[in-house]
Each structure stands twice: as C-alpha cells, then as structure tokens.
Short mmCIF file of C-alpha atoms and ligand atoms in Angstrom, two decimals:
data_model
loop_
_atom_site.label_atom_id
_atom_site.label_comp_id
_atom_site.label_asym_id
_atom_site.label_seq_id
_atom_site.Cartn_x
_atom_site.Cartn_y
_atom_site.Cartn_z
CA UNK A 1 0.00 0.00 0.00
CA UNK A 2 0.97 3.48 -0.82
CA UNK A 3 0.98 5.92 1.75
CA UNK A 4 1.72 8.73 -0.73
CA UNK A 5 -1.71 8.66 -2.04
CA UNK A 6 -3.25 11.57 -3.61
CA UNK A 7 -7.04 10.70 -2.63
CA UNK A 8 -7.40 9.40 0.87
CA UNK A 9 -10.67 8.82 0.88
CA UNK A 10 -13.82 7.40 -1.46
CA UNK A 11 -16.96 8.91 -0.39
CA UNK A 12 -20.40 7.53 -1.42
CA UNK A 13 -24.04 7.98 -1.74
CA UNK A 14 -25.84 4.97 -0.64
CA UNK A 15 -29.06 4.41 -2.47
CA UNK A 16 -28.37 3.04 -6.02
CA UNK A 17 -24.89 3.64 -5.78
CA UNK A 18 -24.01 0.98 -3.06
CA UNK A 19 -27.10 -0.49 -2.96
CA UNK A 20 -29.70 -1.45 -6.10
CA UNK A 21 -33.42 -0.60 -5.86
CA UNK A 22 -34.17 -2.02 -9.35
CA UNK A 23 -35.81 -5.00 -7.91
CA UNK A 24 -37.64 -3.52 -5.02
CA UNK A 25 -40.73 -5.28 -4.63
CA UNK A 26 -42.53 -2.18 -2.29
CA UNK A 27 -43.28 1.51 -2.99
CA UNK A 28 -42.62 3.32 0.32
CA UNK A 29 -46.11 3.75 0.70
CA UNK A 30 -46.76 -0.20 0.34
CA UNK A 31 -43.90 -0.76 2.42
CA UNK A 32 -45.18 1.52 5.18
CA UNK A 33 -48.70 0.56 5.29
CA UNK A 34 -48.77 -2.14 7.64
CA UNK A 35 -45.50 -0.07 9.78
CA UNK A 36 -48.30 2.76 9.95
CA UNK A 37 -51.11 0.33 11.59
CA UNK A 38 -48.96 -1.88 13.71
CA UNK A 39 -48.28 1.78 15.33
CA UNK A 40 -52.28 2.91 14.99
CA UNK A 41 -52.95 -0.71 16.87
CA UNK A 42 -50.51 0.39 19.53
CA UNK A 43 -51.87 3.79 20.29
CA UNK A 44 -55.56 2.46 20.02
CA UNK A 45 -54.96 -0.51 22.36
CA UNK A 46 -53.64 2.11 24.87
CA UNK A 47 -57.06 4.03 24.58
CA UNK A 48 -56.67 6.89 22.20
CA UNK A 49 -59.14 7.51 19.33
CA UNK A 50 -57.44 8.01 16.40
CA UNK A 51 -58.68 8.24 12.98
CA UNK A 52 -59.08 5.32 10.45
CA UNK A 53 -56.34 3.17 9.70
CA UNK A 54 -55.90 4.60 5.83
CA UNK A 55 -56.51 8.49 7.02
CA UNK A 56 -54.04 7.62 9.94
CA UNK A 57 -51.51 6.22 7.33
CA UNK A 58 -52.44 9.22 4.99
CA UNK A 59 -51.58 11.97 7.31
CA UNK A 60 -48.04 10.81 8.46
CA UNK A 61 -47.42 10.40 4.77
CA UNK A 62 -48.25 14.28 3.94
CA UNK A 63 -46.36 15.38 6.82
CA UNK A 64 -43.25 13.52 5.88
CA UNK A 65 -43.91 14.98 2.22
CA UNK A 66 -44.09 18.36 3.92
CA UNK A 67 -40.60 17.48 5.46
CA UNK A 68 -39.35 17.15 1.88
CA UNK A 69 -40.99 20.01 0.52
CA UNK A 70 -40.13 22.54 3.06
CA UNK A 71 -36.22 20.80 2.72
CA UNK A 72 -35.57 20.91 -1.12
CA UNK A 73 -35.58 24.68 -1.56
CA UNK A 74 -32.78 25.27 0.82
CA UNK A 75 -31.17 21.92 0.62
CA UNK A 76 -32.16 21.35 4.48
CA UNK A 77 -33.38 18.52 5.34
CA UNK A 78 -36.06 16.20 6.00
CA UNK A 79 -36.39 14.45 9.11
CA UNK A 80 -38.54 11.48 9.34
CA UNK A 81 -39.05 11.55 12.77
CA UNK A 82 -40.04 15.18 12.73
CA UNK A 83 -42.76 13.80 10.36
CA UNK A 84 -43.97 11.31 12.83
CA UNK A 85 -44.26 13.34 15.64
CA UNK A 86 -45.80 16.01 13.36
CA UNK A 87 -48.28 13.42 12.41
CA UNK A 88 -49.22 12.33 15.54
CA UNK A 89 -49.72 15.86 17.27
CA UNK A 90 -51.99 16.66 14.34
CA UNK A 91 -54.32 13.21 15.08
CA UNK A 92 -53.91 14.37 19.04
CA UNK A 93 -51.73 12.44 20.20
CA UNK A 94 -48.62 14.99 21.91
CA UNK A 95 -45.24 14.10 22.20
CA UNK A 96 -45.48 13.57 26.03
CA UNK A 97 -47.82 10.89 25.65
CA UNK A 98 -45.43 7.78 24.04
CA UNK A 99 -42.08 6.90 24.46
CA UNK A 100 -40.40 7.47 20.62
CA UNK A 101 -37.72 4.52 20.83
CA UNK A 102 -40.29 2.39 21.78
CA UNK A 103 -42.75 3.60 18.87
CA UNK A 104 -39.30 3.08 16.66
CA UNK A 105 -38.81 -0.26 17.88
CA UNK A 106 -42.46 -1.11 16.74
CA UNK A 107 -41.97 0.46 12.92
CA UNK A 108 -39.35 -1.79 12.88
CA UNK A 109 -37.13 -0.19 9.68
CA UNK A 110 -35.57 -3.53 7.61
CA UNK A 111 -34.10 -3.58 3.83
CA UNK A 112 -37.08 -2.98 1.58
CA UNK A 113 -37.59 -6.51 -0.04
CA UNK A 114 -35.63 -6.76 -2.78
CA UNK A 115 -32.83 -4.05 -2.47
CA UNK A 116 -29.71 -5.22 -2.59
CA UNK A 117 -25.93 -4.38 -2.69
CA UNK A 118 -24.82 -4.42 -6.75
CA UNK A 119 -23.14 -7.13 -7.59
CA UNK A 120 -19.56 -5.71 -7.45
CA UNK A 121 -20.22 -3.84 -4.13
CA UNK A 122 -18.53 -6.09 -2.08
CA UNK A 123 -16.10 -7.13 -4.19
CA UNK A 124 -15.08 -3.15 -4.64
CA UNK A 125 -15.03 -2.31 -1.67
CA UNK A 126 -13.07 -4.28 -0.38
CA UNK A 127 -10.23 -3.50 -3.15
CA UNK A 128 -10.76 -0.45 -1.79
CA UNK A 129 -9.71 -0.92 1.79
CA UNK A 130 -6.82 -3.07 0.39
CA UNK A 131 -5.28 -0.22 -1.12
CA UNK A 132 -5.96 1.70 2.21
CA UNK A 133 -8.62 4.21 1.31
CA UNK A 134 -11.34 5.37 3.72
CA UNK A 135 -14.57 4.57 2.75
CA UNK A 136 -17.77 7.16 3.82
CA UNK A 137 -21.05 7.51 3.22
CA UNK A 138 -23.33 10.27 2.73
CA UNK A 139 -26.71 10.19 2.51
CA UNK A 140 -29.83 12.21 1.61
CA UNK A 141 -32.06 10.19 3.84
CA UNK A 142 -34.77 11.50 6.43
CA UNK A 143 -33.88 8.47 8.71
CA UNK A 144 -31.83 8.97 11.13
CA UNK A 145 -28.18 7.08 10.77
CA UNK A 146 -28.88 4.31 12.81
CA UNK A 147 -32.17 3.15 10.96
CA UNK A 148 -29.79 3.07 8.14
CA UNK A 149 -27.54 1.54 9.94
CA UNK A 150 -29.55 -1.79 10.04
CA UNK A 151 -29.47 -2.25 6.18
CA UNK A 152 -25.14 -1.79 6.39
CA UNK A 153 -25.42 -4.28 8.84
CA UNK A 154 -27.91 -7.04 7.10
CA UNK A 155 -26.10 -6.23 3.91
CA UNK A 156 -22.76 -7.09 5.64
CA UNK A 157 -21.22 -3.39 4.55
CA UNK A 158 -20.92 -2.05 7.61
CA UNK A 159 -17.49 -3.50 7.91
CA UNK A 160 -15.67 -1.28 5.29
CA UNK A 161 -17.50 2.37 6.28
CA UNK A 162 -15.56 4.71 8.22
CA UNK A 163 -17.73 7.56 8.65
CA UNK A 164 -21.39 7.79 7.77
CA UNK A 165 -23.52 10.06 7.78
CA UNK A 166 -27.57 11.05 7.12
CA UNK A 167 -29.33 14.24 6.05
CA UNK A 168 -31.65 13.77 8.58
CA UNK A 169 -29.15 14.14 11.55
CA UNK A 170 -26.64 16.33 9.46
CA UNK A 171 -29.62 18.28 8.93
CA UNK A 172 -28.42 19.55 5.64
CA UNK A 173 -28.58 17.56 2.31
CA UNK A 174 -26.27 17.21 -0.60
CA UNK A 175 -25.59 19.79 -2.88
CA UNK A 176 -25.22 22.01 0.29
CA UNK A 177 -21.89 21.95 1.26
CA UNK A 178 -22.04 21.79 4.87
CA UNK A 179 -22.85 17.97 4.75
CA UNK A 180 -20.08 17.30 2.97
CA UNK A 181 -17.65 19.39 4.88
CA UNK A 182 -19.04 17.32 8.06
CA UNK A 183 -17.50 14.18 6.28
CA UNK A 184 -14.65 15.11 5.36
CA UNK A 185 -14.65 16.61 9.25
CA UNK A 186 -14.58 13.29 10.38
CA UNK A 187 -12.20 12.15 8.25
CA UNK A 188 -9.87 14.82 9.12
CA UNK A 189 -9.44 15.83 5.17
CA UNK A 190 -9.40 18.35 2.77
CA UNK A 191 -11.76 18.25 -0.54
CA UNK A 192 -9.12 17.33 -2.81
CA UNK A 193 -8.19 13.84 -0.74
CA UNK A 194 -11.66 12.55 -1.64
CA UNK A 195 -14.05 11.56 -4.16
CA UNK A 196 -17.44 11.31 -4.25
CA UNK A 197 -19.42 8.04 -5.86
CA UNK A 198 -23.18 9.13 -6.69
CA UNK A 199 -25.97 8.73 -9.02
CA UNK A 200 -27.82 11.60 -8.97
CA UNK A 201 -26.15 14.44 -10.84
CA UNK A 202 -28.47 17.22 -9.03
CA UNK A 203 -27.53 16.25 -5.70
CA UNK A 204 -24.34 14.01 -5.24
CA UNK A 205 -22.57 15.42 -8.32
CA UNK A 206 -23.55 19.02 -8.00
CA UNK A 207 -22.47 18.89 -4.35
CA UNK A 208 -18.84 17.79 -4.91
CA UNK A 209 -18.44 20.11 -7.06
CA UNK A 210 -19.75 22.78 -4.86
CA UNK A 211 -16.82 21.95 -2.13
CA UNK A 212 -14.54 21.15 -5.48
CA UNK A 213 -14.34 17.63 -5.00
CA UNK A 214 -13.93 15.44 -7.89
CA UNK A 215 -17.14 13.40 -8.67
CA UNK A 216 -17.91 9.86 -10.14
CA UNK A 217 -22.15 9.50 -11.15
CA UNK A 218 -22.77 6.12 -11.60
CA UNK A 219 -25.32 5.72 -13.86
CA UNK A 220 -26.36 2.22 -13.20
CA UNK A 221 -28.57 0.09 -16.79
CA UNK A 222 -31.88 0.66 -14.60
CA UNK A 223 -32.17 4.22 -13.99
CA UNK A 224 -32.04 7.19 -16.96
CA UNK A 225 -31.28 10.17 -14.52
CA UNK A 226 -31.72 13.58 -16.34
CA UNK A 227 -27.91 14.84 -16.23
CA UNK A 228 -29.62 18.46 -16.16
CA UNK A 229 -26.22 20.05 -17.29
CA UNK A 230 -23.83 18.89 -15.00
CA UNK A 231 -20.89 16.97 -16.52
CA UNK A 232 -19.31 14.83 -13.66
CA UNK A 233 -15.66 14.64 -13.61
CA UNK A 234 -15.69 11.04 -14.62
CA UNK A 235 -19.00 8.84 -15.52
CA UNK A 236 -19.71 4.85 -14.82
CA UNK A 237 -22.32 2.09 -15.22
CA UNK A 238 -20.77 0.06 -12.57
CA UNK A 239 -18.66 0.26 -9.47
CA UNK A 240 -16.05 -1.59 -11.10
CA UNK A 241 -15.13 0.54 -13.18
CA UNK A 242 -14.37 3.07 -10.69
CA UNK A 243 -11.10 0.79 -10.01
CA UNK A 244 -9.15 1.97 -13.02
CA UNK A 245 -10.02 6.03 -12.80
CA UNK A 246 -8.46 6.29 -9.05
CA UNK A 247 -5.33 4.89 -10.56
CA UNK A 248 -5.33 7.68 -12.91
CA UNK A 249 -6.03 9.81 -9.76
CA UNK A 250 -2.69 8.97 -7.81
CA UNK A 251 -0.50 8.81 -11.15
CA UNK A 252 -1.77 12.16 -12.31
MG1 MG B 301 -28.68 7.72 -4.64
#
C-alpha cells in the first residue's frame, strides 16, 4: 500500500450507488402501510381515538412529504421523525404521551424486499480498503443514521465504512456543502483527498463540485437520470469501473 496517495478517501451515496433498488418489490407507501397500523394498533390498544387506519396512514405520509418540501428549496433537510411526531400531534396524540424509541422499535425499519448491494459492491469495496482508502457515506435520507444503519449491517457493509452520515441528523442535504464538509470533518481531510461516488447528478454530483471535489455519477442500466447540465468529472455504469479512474487519480 501506498501511503503517498493523492485521494485518501472514497466517499459515497448509498441508495443506487451501493445499494440497487431495481428489484424492489414495495413503494414506500406499500412498504409503510402495515408499519403505519402496527403503530395505529398500539396507540388504540392504549385508549386513544385516532382516525381510520388509511386516514391515519395518509396523514403521516403528507407530513413527511411536507418534510421534503419545506427541505428541497434550501437543501435542508427532511427528518422522518419530525414527520412522525408532526403526524401524531396533528391526530392528538402529543409528544409527552409515548415513548419514541419504543414507537421506533415497533416500525421496525428492515431492507425494503428486494434491495440489494450491486453485484460488485462487495467485491469493490473491499479493493478499496486493500489499497488503504477510507470509505464514507453520505446520505440524503430523512432516517436517522442508525435506521440506516440496520441495512449496512444485514447487507454485511458495515465493515468497510468509516464515517457515515444522514441528512436527517446532518440536517443539511447534498448539494449544500455543509454535509459534505461534516464528512470530510470526520475524516480529518481536505476536498481534494476525496471523491465522491453518486448517481444523482443534481444532488451528489452538484455537491462535490460545490466543495470542489472530484465526482464519479454512476449511472447504473436501470435508472435514466436527467444529467440536467452537470458533466461529472468522470461517468460509470458500474462500481467496477471506478477501479481503473483512481489509478489515474494517484499517477496524475
Ligand atoms: Mg442515490
């Protein structure tokens, strides 16, 4: 290994860069629907009156939509939870009157059926860490890390990730820069040691650039992202092939 390396560090999105939705076999409504009424059975069993199961399942869905809409303009971010709790005080039920771990514990986040590391994930990653690169992840998701955390873990990825981080804790979401200068806080590097894996040009791309980080979009065979202008420094279909262009890297 190298320790004269120009790039220190490979930085990635997570959803369909690490991870393929192609084959999910649930919208995140369908997915959610019987999350929504194990929690409407808990609240009702413990004597509140809430409103049908399908209005009860339609207003947490509009409030976490509300999450995203007042987010997107400014690049904030989301928060699921906020969207729960937001949900619930609208139907009555205050924050003082459950316990939100517990209420967590009974949604019960898993791997949507279906989604699953690309093929060459593993095998990637792992040439990764052999040539001594840190490996983080940044992600424009609402959950907080550690509901993430349990796909790393039943995906076996969790072993190569040395910093990782959600929108909905960073509280900011790629483009803006400040989530990105949080990473590379806890990596303890400077934009130019890293470079950032992602497929969406609008968000992962865009925000590389926006610290000047070099950027890889990954435009996996199943999705036809609209580039919307913005040329990535270097383009793939699969992880593999990023391999190759971060030996050009450290011999440029
Ligand atoms: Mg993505």
């Amino acid at each position: 290994m190298r320790s004269d390396k120009r790039i220190k560090a490979v930085l990635f999105d997570f959803d369909d860069t690490l991870i393929t939705w192609e084959h999910a076999e649930y919208s995140w409504i369908e997915y959610n629907r019987p999350r929504w009424a194990t929690i409407h059975d808990f609240f009702t069993a413990d004597g509140h009156t809430l409103p049908n199961k399908d209005d009860f399942a339609h207003t947490i869905q509009l409030c976490m939509r509300r999450q995203w809409e007042e987010a997107l303009p400014v690049w904030g971010s989301a928060s699921f939870i906020d969207g729960l709790v937001e949900a619930l005080a609208e139907m009555g039920v205050g924050r003082d009157l459950y316990d939100l771990d517990h209420l967590l514990e009974l949604y019960n986040w898993q791997p949507v059926p279906g989604v699953k590391p690309f093929d060459d994930t593993h095998a990637v990653l792992t040439e990764l860490k052999a040539r001594g690169y840190q490996i983080g992840l940044i992600t424009n998701a609402f959950q907080p890390m550690w509901m993430r955390d349990i796909e790393l873990n039943a995906f076996d990825l969790m072993k190569y990730i040395d910093a990782r981080i959600t929108s909905g804790d960073t509280r900011f979401m790629k483009p803006h820069p400040a989530i990105y200068w949080r990473m590379l806080g806890l990596l303890n590097l400077m934009p130019q040691d890293a470079v950032f894996v992602g497929d969406r040009p609008d968000q992962d791309i865009l925000g590389a650039h926006n610290v000047d980080m070099t950027s890889v979009l990954i435009e996996p065979p199943h999705l036809n992202r609209d580039r919307q202008g913005i040329e990535a420094t270097f383009t793939i279909k699969t992880l593999t092939e990023l391999l190759p262009i971060l030996d050009r890297l450290e011999d440029a």
